[in-house]
PDB file of C-alpha atoms in Angstrom:
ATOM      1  CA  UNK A   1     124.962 -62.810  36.278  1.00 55.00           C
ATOM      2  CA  UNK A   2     126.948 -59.784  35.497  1.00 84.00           C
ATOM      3  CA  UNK A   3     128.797 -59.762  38.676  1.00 90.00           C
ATOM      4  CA  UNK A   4     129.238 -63.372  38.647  1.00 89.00           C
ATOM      5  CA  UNK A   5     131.512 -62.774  34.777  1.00 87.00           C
ATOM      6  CA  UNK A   6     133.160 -60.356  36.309  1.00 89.00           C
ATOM      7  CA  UNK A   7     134.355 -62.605  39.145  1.00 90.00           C
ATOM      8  CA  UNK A   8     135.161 -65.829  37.168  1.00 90.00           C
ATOM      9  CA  UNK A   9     137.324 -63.527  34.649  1.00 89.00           C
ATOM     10  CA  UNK A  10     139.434 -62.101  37.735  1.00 89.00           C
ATOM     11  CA  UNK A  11     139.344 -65.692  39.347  1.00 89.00           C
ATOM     12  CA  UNK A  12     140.338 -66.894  36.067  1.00 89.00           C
ATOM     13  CA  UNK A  13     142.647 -64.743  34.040  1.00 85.00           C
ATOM     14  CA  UNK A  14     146.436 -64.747  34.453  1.00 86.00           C
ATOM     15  CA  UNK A  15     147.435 -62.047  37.598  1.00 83.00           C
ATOM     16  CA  UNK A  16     150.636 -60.825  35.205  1.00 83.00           C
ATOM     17  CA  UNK A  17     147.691 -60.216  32.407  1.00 81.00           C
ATOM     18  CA  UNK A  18     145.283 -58.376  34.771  1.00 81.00           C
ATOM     19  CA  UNK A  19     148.861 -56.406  35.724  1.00 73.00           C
ATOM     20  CA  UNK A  20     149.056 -55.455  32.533  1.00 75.00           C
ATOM     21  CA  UNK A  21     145.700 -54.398  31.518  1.00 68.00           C
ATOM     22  CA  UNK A  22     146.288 -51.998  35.007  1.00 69.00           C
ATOM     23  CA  UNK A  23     149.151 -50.262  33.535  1.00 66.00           C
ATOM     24  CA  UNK A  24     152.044 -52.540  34.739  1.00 62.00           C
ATOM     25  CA  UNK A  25     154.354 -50.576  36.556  1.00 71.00           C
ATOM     26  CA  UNK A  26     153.265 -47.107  35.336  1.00 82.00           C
ATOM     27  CA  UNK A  27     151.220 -44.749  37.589  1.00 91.00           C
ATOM     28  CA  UNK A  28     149.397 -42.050  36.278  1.00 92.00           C
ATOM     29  CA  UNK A  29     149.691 -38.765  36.477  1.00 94.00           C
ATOM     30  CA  UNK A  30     146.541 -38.202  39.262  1.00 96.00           C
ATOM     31  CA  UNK A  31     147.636 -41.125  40.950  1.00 96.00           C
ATOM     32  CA  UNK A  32     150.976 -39.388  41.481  1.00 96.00           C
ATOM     33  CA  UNK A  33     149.341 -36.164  42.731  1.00 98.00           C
ATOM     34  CA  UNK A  34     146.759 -37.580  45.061  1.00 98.00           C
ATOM     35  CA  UNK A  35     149.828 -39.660  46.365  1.00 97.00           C
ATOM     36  CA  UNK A  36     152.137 -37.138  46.896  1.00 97.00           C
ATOM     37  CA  UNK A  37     149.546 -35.372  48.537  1.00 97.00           C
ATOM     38  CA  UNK A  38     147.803 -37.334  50.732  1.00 98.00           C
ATOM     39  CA  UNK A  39     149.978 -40.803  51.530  1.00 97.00           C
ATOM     40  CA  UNK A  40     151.487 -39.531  54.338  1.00 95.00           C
ATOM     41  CA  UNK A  41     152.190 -42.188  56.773  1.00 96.00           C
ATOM     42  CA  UNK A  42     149.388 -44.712  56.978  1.00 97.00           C
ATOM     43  CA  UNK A  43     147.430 -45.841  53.828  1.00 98.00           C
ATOM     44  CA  UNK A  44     145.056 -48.543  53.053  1.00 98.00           C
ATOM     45  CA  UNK A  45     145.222 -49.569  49.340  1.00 97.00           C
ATOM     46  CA  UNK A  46     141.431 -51.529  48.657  1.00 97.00           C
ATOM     47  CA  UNK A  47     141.296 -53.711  45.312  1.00 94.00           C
ATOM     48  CA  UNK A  48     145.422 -53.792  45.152  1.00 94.00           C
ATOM     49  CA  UNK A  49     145.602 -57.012  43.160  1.00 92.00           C
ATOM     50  CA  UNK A  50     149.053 -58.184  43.512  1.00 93.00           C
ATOM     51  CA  UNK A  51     150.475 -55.037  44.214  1.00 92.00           C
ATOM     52  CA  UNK A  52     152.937 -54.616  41.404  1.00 92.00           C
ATOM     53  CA  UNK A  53     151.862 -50.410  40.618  1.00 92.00           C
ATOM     54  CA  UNK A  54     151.552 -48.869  43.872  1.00 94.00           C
ATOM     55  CA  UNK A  55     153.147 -51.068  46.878  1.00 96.00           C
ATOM     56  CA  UNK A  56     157.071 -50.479  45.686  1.00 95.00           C
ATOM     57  CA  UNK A  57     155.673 -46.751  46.166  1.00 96.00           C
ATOM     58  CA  UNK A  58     154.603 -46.863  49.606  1.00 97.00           C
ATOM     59  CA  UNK A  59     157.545 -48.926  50.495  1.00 97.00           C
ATOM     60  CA  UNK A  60     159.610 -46.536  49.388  1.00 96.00           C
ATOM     61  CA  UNK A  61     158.113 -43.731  51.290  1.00 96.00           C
ATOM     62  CA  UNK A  62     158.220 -45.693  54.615  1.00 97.00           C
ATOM     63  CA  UNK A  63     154.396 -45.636  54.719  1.00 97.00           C
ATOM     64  CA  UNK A  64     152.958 -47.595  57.172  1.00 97.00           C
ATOM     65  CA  UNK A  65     150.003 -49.798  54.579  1.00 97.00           C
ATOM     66  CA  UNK A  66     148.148 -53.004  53.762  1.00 98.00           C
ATOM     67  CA  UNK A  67     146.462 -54.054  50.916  1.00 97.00           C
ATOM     68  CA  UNK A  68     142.821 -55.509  50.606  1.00 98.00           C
ATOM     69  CA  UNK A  69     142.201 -58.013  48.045  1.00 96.00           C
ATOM     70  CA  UNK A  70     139.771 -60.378  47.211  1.00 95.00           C
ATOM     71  CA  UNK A  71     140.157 -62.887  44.726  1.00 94.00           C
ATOM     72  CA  UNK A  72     142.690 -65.883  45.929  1.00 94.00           C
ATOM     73  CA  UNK A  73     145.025 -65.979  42.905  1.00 93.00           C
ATOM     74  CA  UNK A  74     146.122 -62.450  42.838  1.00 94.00           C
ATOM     75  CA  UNK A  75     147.469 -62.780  46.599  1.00 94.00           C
ATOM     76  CA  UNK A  76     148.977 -66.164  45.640  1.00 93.00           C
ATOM     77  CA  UNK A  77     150.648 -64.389  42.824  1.00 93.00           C
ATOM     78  CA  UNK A  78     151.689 -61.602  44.362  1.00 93.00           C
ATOM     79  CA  UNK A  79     155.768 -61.107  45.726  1.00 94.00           C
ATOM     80  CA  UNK A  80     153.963 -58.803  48.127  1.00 95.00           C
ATOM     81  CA  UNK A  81     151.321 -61.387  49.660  1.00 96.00           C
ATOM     82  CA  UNK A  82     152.555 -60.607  53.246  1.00 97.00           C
ATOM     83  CA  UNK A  83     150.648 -57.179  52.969  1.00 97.00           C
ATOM     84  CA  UNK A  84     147.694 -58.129  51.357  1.00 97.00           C
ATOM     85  CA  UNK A  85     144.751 -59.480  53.627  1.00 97.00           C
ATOM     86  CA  UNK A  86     141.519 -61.555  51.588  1.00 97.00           C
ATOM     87  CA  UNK A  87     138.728 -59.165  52.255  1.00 97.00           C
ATOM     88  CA  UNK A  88     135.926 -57.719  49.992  1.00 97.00           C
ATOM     89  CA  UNK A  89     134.222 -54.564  49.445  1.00 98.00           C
ATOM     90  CA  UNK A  90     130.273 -55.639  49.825  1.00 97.00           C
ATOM     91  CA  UNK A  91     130.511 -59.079  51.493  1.00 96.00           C
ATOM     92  CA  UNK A  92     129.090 -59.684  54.867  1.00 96.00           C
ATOM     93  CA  UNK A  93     132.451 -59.266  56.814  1.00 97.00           C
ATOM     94  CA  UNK A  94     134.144 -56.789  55.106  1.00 98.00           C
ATOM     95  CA  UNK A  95     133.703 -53.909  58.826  1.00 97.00           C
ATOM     96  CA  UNK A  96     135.738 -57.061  60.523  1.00 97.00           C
ATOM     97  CA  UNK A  97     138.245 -57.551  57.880  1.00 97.00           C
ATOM     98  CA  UNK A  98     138.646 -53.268  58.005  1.00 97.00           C
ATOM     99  CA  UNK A  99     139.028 -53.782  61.895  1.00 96.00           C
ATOM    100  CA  UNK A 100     141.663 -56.600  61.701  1.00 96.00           C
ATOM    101  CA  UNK A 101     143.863 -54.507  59.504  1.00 96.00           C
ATOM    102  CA  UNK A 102     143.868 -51.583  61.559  1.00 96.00           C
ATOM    103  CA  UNK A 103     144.928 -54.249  64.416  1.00 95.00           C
ATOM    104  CA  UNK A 104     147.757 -55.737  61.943  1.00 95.00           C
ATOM    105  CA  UNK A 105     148.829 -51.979  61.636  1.00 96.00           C
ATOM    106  CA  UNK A 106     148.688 -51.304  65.390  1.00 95.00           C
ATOM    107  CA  UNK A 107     146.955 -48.076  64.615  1.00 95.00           C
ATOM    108  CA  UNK A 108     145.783 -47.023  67.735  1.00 89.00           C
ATOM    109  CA  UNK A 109     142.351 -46.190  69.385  1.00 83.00           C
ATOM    110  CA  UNK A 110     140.878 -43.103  67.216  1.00 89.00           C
ATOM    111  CA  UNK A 111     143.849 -42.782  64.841  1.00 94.00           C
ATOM    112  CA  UNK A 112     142.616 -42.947  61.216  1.00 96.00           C
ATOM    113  CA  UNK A 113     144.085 -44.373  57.957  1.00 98.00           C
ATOM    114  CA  UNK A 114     145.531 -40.703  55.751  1.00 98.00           C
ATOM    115  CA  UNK A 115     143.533 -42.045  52.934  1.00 98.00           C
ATOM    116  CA  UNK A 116     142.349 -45.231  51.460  1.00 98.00           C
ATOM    117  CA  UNK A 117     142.991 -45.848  47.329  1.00 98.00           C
ATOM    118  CA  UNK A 118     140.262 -47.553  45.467  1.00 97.00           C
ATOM    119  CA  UNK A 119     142.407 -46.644  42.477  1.00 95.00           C
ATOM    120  CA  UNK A 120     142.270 -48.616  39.122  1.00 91.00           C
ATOM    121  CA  UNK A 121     138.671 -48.665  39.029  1.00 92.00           C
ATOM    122  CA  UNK A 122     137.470 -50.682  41.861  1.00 95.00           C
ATOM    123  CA  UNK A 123     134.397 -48.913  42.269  1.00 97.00           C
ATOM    124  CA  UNK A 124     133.409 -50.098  38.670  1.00 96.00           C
ATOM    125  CA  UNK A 125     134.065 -53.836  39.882  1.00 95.00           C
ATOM    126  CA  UNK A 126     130.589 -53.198  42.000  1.00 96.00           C
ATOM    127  CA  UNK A 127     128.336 -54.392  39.266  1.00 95.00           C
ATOM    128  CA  UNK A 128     125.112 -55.941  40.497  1.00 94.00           C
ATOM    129  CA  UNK A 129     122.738 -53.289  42.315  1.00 93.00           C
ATOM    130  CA  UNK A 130     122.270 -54.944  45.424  1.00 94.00           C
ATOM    131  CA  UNK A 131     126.439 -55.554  45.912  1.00 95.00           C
ATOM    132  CA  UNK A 132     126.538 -51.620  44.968  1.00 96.00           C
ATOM    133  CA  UNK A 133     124.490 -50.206  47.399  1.00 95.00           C
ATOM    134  CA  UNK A 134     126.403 -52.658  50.025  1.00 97.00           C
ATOM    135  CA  UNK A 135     129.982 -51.568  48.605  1.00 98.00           C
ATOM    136  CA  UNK A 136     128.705 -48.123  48.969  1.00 98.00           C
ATOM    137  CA  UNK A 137     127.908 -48.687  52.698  1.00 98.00           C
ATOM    138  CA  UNK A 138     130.949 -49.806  53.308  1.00 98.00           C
ATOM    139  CA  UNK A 139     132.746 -46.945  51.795  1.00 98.00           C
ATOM    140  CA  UNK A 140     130.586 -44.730  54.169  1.00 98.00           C
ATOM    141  CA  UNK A 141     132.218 -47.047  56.900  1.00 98.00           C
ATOM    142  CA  UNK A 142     135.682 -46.519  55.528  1.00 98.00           C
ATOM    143  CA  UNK A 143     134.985 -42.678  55.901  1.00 98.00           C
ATOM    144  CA  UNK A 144     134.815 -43.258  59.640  1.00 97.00           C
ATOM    145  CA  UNK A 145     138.120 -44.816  59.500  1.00 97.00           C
ATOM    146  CA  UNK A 146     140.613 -42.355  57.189  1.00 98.00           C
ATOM    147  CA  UNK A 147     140.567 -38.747  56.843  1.00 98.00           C
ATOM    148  CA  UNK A 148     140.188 -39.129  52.794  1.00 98.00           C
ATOM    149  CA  UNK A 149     138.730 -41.531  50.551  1.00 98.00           C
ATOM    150  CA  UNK A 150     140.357 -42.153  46.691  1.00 98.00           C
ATOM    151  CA  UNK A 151     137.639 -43.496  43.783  1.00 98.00           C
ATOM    152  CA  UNK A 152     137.676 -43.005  40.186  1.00 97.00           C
ATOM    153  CA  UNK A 153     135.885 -43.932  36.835  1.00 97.00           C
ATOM    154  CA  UNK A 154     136.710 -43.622  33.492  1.00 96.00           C
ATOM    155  CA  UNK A 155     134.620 -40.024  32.311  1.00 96.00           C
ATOM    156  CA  UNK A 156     134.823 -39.764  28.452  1.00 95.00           C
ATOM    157  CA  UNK A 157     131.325 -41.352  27.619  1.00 95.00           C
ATOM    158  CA  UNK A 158     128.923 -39.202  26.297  1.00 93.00           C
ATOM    159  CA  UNK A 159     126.075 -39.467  29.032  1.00 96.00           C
ATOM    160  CA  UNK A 160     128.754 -39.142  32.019  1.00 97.00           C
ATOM    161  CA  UNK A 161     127.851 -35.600  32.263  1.00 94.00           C
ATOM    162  CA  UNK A 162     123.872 -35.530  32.047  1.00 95.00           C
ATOM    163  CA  UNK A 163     122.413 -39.211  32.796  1.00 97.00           C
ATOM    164  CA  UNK A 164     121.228 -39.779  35.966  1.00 96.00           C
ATOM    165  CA  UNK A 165     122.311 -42.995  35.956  1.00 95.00           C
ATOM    166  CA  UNK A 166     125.573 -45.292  35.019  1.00 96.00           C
ATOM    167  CA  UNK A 167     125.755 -48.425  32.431  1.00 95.00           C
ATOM    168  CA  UNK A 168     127.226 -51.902  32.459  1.00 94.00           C
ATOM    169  CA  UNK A 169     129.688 -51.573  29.816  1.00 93.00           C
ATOM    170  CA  UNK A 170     132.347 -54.512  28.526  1.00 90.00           C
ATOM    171  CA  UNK A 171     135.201 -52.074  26.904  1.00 89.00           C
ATOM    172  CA  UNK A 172     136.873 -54.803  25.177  1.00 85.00           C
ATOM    173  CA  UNK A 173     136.487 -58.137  24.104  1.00 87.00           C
ATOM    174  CA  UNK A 174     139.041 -59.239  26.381  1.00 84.00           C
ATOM    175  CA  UNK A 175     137.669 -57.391  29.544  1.00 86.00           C
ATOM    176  CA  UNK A 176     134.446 -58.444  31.978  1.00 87.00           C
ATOM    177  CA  UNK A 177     131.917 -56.222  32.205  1.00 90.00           C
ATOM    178  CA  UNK A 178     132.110 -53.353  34.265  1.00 94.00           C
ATOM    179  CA  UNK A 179     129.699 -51.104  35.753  1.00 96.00           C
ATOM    180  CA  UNK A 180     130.774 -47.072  34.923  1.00 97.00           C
ATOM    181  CA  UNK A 181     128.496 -44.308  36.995  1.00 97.00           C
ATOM    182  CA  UNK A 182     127.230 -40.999  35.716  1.00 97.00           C
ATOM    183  CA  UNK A 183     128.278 -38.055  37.466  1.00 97.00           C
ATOM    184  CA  UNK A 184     124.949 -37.250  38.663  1.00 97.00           C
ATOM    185  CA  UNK A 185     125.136 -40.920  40.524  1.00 97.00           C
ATOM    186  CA  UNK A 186     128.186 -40.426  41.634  1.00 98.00           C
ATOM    187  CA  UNK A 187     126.940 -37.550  43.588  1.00 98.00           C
ATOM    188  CA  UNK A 188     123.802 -38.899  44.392  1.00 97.00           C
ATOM    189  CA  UNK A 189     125.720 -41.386  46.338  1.00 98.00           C
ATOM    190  CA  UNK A 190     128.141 -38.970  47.889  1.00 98.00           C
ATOM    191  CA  UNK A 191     125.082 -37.813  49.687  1.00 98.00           C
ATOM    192  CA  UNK A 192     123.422 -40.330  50.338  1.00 97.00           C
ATOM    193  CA  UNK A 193     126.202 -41.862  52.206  1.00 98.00           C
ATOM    194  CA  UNK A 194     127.468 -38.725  53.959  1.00 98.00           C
ATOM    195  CA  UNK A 195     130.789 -38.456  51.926  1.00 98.00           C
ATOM    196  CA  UNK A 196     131.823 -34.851  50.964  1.00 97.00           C
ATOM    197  CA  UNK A 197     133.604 -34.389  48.013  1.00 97.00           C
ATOM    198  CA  UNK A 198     137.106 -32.246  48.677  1.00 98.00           C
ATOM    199  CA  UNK A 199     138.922 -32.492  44.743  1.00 98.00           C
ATOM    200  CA  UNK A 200     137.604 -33.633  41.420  1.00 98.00           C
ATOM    201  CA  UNK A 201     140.282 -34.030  38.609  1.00 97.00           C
ATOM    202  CA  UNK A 202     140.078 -35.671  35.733  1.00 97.00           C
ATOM    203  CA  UNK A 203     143.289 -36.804  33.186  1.00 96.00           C
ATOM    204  CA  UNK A 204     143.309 -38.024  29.532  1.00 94.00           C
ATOM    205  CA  UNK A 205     144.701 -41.557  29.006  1.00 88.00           C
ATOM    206  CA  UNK A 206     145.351 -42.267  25.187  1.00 84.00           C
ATOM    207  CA  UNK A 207     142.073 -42.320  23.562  1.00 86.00           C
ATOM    208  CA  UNK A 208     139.699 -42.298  27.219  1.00 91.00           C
ATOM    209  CA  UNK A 209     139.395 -39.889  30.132  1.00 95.00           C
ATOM    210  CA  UNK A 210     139.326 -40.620  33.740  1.00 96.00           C
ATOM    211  CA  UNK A 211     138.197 -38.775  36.840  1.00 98.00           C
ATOM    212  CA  UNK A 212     139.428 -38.982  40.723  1.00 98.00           C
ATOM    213  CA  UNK A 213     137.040 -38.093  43.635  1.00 98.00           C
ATOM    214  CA  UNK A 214     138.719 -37.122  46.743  1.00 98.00           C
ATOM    215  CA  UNK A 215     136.382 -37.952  49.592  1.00 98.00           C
ATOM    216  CA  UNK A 216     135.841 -37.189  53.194  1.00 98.00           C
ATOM    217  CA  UNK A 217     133.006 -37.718  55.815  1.00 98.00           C
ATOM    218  CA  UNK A 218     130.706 -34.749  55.756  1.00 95.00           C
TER     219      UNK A 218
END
């Protein structure tokens, strides 16, 4: 039930609303490091909505990209819909969709996405176990595919640092309910799906904390 609230609010909420509540146009500080950093020439930008943060950025910087999305009405909405491809992490043909976006790109045989962004929180979108443990298998997938994998989660709850496991939390009235991990999970999962952990940093927003994971296949 929880994952089906949190796909009939994103189905059912106004894109320029969900925009907002993702910081509009502003990008945050880690964002701009990991970016700066690692978007070098081919990206893959997973949960990108409409696109209004980060695709003006890799447009910019001539960077080869597509975005993944997968609720209808944020493509429709979207100025950017030529880049975006319906896809999502944890469904059945989410390996194919990976594949045909790699084709779009003409990447060829071997060559690897720089990174893929799961920025914004996408990883807390995976709220039902079973869905997690297949969204988690396909980020494993993804590892094959880019040198460096982007997550993060919000980090200023009180158990983050010593429960072994996360909580389905609604942060506002207004939002759906999302599922945030523990740091012990986090890692758990890390190894568990071969990923190797390369940074960690973590950056105050107003009154909540957030932490990147750079990723890469062990």
């Amino acid at each position: 039930m929880d994952q089906k609230a949190y796909d009939n609010w994103v189905s059912d909420t106004d894109s320029r609303q969900q925009d907002s509540y993702c910081g509009g146009h502003r990008v945050s500080c880690n964002e701009k490091y990991f970016i700066s950093n690692y978007a070098t020439s081919k990206i893959l930008d997973i949960g990108c909505g409409t696109g209004r943060r980060t695709f003006p950025i890799w447009l910019k910087n001539h960077i080869r990209f597509y975005g993944i999305e997968a609720f209808d009405n944020l493509i429709r909405d979207s100025k950017y819909s030529q880049y975006i491809i319906h896809g999502k992490v944890g469904a059945d043909n989410f390996q194919t969709v990976v594949n045909t976006t790699m084709q779009k790109m003409e990447l060829q045989e071997n060559e690897t996405f720089d990174i893929v962004f799961f920025l914004g929180g996408v990883v807390n979108s995976f709220i039902d176990y079973d869905h997690r443990l297949k969204s988690w298998s396909d980020i494993e997938y993804l590892s094959l595919k880019s040198k460096y994998i982007l997550i993060d989660t919000l980090s200023h709850f009180e158990w983050f640092y010593n429960s072994e496991k996360g909580k389905i939390i609604q942060l506002m009235p207004t939002f759906p309910p999302q599922y945030f991990y523990s740091k012990k999970e986090l890692f758990k999962l890390f190894d568990e799906h071969n990923l190797k952990q390369c940074e960690e940093r973590e950056e105050d927003l107003n009154t909540i904390k957030r932490t990147h994971f750079l990723l890469s296949k062990k």
